[in-house]
mmCIF file of C-alpha atoms in Angstrom:
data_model
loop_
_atom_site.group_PDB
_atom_site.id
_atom_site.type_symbol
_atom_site.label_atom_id
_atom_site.label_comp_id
_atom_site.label_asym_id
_atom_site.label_seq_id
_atom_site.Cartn_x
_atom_site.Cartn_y
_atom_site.Cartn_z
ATOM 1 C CA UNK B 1 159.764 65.184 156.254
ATOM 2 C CA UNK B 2 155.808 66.378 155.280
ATOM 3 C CA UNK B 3 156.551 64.764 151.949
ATOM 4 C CA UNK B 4 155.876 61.328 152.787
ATOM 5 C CA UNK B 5 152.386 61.981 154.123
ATOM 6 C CA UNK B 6 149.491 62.446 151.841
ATOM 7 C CA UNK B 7 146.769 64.929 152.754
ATOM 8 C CA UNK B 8 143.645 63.766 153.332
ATOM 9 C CA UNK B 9 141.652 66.814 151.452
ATOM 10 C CA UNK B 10 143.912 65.971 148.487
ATOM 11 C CA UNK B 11 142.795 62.486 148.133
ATOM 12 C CA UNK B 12 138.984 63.607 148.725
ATOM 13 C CA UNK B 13 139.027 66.527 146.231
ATOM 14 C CA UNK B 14 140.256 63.832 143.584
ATOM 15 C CA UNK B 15 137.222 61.594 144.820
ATOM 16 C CA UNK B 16 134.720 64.883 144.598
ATOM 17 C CA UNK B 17 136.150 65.873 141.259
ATOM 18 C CA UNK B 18 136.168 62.159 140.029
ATOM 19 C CA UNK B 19 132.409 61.536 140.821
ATOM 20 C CA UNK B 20 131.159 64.394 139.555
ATOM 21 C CA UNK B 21 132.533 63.552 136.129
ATOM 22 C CA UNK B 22 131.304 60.118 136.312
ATOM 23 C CA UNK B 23 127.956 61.393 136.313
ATOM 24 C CA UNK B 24 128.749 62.491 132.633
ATOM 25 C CA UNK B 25 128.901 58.236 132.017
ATOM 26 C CA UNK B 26 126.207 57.530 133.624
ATOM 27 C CA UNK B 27 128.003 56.349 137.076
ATOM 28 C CA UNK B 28 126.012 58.280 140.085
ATOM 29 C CA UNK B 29 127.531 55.600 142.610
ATOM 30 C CA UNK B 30 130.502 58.134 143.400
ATOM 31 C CA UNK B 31 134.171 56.940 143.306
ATOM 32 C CA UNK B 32 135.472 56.572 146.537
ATOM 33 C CA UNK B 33 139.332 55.553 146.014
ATOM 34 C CA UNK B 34 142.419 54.891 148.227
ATOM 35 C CA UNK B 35 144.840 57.596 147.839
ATOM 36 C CA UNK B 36 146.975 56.518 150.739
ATOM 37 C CA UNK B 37 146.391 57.029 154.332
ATOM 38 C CA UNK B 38 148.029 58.183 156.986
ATOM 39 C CA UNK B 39 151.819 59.521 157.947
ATOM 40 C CA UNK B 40 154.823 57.821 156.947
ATOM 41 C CA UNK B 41 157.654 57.611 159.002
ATOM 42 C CA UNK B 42 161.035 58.211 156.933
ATOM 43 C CA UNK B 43 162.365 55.106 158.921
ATOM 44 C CA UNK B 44 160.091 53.092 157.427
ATOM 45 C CA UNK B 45 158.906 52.358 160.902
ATOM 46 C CA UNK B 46 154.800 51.679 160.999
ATOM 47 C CA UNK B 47 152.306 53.399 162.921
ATOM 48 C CA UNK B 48 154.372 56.629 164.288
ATOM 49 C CA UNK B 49 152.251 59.882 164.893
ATOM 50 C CA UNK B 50 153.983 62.984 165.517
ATOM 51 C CA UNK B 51 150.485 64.520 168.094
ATOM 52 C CA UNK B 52 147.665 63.389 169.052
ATOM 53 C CA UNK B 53 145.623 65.301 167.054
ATOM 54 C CA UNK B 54 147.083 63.733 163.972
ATOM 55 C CA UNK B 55 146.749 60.152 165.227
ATOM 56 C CA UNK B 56 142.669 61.526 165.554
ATOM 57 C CA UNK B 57 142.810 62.738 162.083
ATOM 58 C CA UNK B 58 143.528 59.112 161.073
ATOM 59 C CA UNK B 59 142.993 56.470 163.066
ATOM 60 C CA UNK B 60 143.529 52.953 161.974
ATOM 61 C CA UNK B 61 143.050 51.365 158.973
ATOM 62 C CA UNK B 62 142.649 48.054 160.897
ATOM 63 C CA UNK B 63 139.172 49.964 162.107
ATOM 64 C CA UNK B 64 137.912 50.570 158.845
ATOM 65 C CA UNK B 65 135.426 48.039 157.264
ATOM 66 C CA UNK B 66 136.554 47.832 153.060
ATOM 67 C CA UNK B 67 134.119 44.956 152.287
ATOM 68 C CA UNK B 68 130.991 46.841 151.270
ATOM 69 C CA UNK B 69 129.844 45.558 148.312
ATOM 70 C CA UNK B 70 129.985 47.977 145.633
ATOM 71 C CA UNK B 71 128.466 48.130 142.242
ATOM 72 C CA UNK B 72 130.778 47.501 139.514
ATOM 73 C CA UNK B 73 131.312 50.176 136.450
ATOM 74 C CA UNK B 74 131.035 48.605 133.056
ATOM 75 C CA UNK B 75 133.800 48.241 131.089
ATOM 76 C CA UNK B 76 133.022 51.668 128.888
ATOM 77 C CA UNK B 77 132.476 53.065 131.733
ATOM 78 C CA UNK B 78 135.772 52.392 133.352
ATOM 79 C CA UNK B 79 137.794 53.527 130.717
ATOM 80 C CA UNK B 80 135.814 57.021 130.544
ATOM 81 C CA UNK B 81 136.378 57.499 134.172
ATOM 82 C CA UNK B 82 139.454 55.729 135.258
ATOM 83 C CA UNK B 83 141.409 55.478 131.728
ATOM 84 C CA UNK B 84 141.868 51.609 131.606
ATOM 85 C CA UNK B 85 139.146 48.690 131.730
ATOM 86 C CA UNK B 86 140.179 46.134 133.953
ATOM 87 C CA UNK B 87 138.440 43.697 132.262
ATOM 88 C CA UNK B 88 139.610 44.541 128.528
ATOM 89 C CA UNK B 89 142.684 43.934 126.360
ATOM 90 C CA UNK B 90 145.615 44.441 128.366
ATOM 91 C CA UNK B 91 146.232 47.674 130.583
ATOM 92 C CA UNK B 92 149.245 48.058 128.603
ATOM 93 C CA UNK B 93 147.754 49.821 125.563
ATOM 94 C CA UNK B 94 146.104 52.080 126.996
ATOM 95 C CA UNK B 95 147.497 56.153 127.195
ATOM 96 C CA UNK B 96 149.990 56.534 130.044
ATOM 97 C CA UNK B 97 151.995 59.452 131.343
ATOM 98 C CA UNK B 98 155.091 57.994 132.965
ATOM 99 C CA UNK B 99 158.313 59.468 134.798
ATOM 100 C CA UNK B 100 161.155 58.371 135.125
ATOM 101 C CA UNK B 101 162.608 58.653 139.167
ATOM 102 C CA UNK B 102 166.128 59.654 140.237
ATOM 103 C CA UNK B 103 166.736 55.898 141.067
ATOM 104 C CA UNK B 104 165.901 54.482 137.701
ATOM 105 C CA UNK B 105 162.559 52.991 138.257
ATOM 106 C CA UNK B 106 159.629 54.676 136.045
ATOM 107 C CA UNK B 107 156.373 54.907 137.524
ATOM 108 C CA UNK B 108 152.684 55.266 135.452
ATOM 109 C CA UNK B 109 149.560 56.584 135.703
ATOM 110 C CA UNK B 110 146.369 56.340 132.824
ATOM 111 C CA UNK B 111 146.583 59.628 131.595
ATOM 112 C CA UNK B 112 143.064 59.817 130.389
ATOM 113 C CA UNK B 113 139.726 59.524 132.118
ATOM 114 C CA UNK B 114 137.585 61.580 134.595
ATOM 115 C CA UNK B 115 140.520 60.413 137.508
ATOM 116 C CA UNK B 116 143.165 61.957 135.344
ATOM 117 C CA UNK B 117 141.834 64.815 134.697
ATOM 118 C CA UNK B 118 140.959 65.171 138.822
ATOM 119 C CA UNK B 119 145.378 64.578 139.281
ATOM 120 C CA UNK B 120 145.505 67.268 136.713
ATOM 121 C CA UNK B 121 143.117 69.308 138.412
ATOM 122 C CA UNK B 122 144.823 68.915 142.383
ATOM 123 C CA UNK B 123 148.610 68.444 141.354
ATOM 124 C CA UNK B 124 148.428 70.416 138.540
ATOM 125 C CA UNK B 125 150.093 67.834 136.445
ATOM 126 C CA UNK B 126 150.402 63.678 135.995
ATOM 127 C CA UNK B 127 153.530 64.416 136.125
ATOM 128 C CA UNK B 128 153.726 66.004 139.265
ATOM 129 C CA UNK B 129 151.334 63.692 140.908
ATOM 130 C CA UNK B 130 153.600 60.641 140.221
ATOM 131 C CA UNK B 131 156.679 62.748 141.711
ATOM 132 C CA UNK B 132 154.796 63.696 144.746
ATOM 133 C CA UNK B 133 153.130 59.948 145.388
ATOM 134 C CA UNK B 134 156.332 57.862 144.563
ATOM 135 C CA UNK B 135 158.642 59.877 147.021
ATOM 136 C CA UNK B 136 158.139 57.689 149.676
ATOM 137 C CA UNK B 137 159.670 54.700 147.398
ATOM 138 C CA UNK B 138 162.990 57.214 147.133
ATOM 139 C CA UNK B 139 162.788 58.156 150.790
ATOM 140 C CA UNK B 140 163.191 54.825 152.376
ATOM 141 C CA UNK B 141 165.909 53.124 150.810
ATOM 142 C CA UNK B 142 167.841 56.059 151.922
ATOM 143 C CA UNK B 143 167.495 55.137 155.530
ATOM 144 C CA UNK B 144 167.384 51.740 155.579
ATOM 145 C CA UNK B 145 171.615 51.416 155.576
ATOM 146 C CA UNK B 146 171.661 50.674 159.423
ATOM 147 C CA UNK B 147 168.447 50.072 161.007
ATOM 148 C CA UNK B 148 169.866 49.272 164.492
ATOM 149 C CA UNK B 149 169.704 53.198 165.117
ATOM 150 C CA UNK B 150 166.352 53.149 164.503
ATOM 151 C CA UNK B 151 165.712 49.765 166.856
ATOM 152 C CA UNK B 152 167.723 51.755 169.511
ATOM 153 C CA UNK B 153 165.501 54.678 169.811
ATOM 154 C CA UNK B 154 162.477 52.199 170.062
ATOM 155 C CA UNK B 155 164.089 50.615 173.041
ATOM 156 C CA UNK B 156 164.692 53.586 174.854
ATOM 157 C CA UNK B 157 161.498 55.318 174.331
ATOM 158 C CA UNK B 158 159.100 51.851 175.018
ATOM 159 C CA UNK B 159 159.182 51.843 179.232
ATOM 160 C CA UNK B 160 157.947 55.362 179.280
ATOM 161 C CA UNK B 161 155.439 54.686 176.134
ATOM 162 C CA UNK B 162 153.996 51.586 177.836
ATOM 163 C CA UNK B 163 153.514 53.531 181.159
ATOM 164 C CA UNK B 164 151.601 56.544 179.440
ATOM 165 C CA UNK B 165 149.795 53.892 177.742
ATOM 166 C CA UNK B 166 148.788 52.037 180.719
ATOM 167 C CA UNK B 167 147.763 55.446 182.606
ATOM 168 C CA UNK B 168 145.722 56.007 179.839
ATOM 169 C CA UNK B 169 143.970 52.674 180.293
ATOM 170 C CA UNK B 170 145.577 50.593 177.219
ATOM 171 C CA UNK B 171 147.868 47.814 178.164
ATOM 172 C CA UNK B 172 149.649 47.956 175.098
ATOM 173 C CA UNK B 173 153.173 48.145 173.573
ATOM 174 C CA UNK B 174 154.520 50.243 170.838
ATOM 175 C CA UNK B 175 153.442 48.858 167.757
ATOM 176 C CA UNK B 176 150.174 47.236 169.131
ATOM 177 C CA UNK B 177 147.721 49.568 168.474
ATOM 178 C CA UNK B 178 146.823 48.452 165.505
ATOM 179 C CA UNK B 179 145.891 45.027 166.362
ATOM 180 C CA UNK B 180 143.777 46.144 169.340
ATOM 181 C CA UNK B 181 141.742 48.503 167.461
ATOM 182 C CA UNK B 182 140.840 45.750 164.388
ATOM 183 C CA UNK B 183 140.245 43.213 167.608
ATOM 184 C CA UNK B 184 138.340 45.824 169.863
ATOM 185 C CA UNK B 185 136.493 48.467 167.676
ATOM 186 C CA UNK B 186 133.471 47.302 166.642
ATOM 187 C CA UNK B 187 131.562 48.525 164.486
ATOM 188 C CA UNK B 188 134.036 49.323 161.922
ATOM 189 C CA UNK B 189 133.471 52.993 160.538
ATOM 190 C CA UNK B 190 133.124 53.021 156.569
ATOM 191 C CA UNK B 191 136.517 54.294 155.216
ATOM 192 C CA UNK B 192 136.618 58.074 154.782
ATOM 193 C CA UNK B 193 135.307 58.447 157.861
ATOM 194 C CA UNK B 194 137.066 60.279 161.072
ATOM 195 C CA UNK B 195 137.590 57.939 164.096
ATOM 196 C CA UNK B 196 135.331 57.769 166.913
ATOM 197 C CA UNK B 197 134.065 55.959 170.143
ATOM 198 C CA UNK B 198 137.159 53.585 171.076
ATOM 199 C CA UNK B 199 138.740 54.421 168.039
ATOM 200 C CA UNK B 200 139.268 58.160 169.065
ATOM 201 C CA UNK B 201 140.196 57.550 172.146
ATOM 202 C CA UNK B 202 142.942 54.734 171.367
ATOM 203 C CA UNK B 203 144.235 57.675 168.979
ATOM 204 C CA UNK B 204 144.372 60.038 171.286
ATOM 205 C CA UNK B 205 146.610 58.052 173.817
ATOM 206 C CA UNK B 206 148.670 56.653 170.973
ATOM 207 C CA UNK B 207 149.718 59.662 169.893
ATOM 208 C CA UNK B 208 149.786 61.900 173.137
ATOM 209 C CA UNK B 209 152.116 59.120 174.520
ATOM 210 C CA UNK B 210 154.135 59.152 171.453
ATOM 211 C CA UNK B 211 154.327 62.868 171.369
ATOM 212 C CA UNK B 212 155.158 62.666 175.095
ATOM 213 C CA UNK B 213 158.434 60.438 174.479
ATOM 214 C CA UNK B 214 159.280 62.600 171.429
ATOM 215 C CA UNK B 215 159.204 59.244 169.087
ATOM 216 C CA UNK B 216 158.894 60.592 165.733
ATOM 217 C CA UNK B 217 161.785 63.673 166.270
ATOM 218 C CA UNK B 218 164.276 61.188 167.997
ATOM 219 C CA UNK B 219 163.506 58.519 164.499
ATOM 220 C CA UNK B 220 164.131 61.704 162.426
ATOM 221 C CA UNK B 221 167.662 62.424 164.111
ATOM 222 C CA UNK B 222 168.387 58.993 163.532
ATOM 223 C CA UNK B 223 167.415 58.702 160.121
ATOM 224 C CA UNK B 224 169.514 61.824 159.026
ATOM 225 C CA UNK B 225 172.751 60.821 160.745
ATOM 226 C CA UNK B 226 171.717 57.528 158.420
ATOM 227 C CA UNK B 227 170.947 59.807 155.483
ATOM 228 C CA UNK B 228 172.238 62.861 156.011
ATOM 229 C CA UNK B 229 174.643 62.494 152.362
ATOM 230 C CA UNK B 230 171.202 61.972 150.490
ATOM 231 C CA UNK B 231 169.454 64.963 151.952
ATOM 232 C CA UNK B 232 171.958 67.422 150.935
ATOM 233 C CA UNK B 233 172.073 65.863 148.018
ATOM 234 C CA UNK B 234 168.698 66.401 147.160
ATOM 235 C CA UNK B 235 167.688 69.115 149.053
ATOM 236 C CA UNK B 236 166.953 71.401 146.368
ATOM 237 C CA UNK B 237 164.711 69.035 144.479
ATOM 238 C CA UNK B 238 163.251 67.962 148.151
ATOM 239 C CA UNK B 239 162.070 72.257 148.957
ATOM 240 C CA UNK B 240 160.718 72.251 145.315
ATOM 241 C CA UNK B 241 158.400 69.303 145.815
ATOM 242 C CA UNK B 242 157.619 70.340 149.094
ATOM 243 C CA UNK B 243 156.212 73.524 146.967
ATOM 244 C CA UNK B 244 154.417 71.318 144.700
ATOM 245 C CA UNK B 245 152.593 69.292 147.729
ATOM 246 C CA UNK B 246 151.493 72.931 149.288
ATOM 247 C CA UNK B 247 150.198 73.662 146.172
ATOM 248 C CA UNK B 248 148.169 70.827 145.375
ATOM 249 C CA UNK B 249 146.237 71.016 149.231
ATOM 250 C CA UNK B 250 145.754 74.660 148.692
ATOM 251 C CA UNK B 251 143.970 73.433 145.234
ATOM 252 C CA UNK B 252 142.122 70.602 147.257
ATOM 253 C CA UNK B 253 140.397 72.746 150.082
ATOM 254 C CA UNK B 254 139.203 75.257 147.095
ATOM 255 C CA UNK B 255 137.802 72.246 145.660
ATOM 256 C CA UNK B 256 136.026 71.263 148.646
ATOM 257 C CA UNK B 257 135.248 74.543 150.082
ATOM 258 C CA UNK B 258 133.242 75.007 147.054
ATOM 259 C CA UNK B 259 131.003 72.135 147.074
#
């Protein structure tokens, strides 16, 4: 299900179209935020690529250094570009577009400041850009009603992932990667950045061993004879968001195709 991963180009048009109003304040640091990383698996289960090439798209967080110093915006400053000062009055008076989810729980985002206006811009609404970034938190509770399927097809498909592994010259498990690349990459690459050296090639094997075993298709069975119900229930709203997402990364690469 695409909807649980975030694009990349997405996140770094927001960044591009964030800094550039900035400069309006008087910022010319660029604002280089978080908007997720990586795919999610609708198991809930970490660290599960679907190819190789996306595991190299990615890489590991664990391999990215996020301790660089960084000057800090002044409190006029932050409200201008990200809509709230974290050092003012409280958060909670400031201008917020909210939505409410099909669960109950309603989500918020500052809906002024250079950052909103970038959503705006990408998503083409607050709105929409809460929908599309909160899915994940309707996703997973769905599957999560008997997680011994998904504990089965880990079982089954670790002998042959720990043998491609090995062959590829990583004595590591399912699940380990992580670990060895914030224990054996060194230097860390600045996040943003694509993997390389070690990093790369740890990817590569991750995911060509996990494509190899067919992990993330055999979760996927699994999760719909878990949440098949919820699915159909929801498929209409699912294929319209799905629209939404293509929308917004169509947006993004125009964004950065044009800088």
């Amino acid at each position: 299900m695409d909807l649980m991963n975030r694009d990349p180009e997405v996140g770094a048009a927001i960044n591009v179209l964030t800094s550039e109003c900035a400069l309006k304040y008087g910022w010319t640091h660029g604002v280089h935020l978080q908007h997720g990383g990586g795919p999610s698996s609708v198991t809930g289960v970490p660290d599960v690529w679907r190819s190789s090439k996306e595991a190299e798209r990615w890489g590991y967080s664990s391999a990215a250094d996020d301790d660089t110093p960084r000057p800090q915006m002044s409190e006029s400053q932050e409200k201008s570009i990200m809509g709230f000062s974290s050092s003012g009055p409280s958060q909670d008076d400031e201008p917020k577009t909210k939505v409410a989810l099909p669960g109950g729980a309603v989500v918020s985002t500052a809906s002024t400041g250079c950052h909103a206006e970038a959503q705006k811009k990408v998503y083409g609404s607050l709105e929409d850009a809460l929908r599309l970034t909160n899915f994940i938190n309707e996703v997973l509770p769905s599957g999560q009603k008997d997680l011994s399927k998904y504990e089965k097809v880990l079982r089954k498909a670790a002998p042959e992932y720990q043998k491609c592994m090995s062959e590829a010259g990583f004595d590591i498990k399912f699940g380990q990667a992580r670990d060895w690349a914030e224990k054996n990459v060194s230097p860390k690459r600045k996040p943003g950045e694509r993997p390389a050296g070690r990093e790369l090639e740890l990817a590569r094997a991750d995911g060509g061993c996990q494509e190899k075993v067919g992990l993330a298709q055999k979760l996927d069975e699994a999760y719909f004879e878990v949440a098949g119900a919820w699915v159909r229930d929801n498929e209409k709203r699912i294929l319209g968001l799905r629209e939404k997402k293509q929308a917004a990364l169509e947006r993004a690469r125009t964004v950065l195709g044009s800088r």
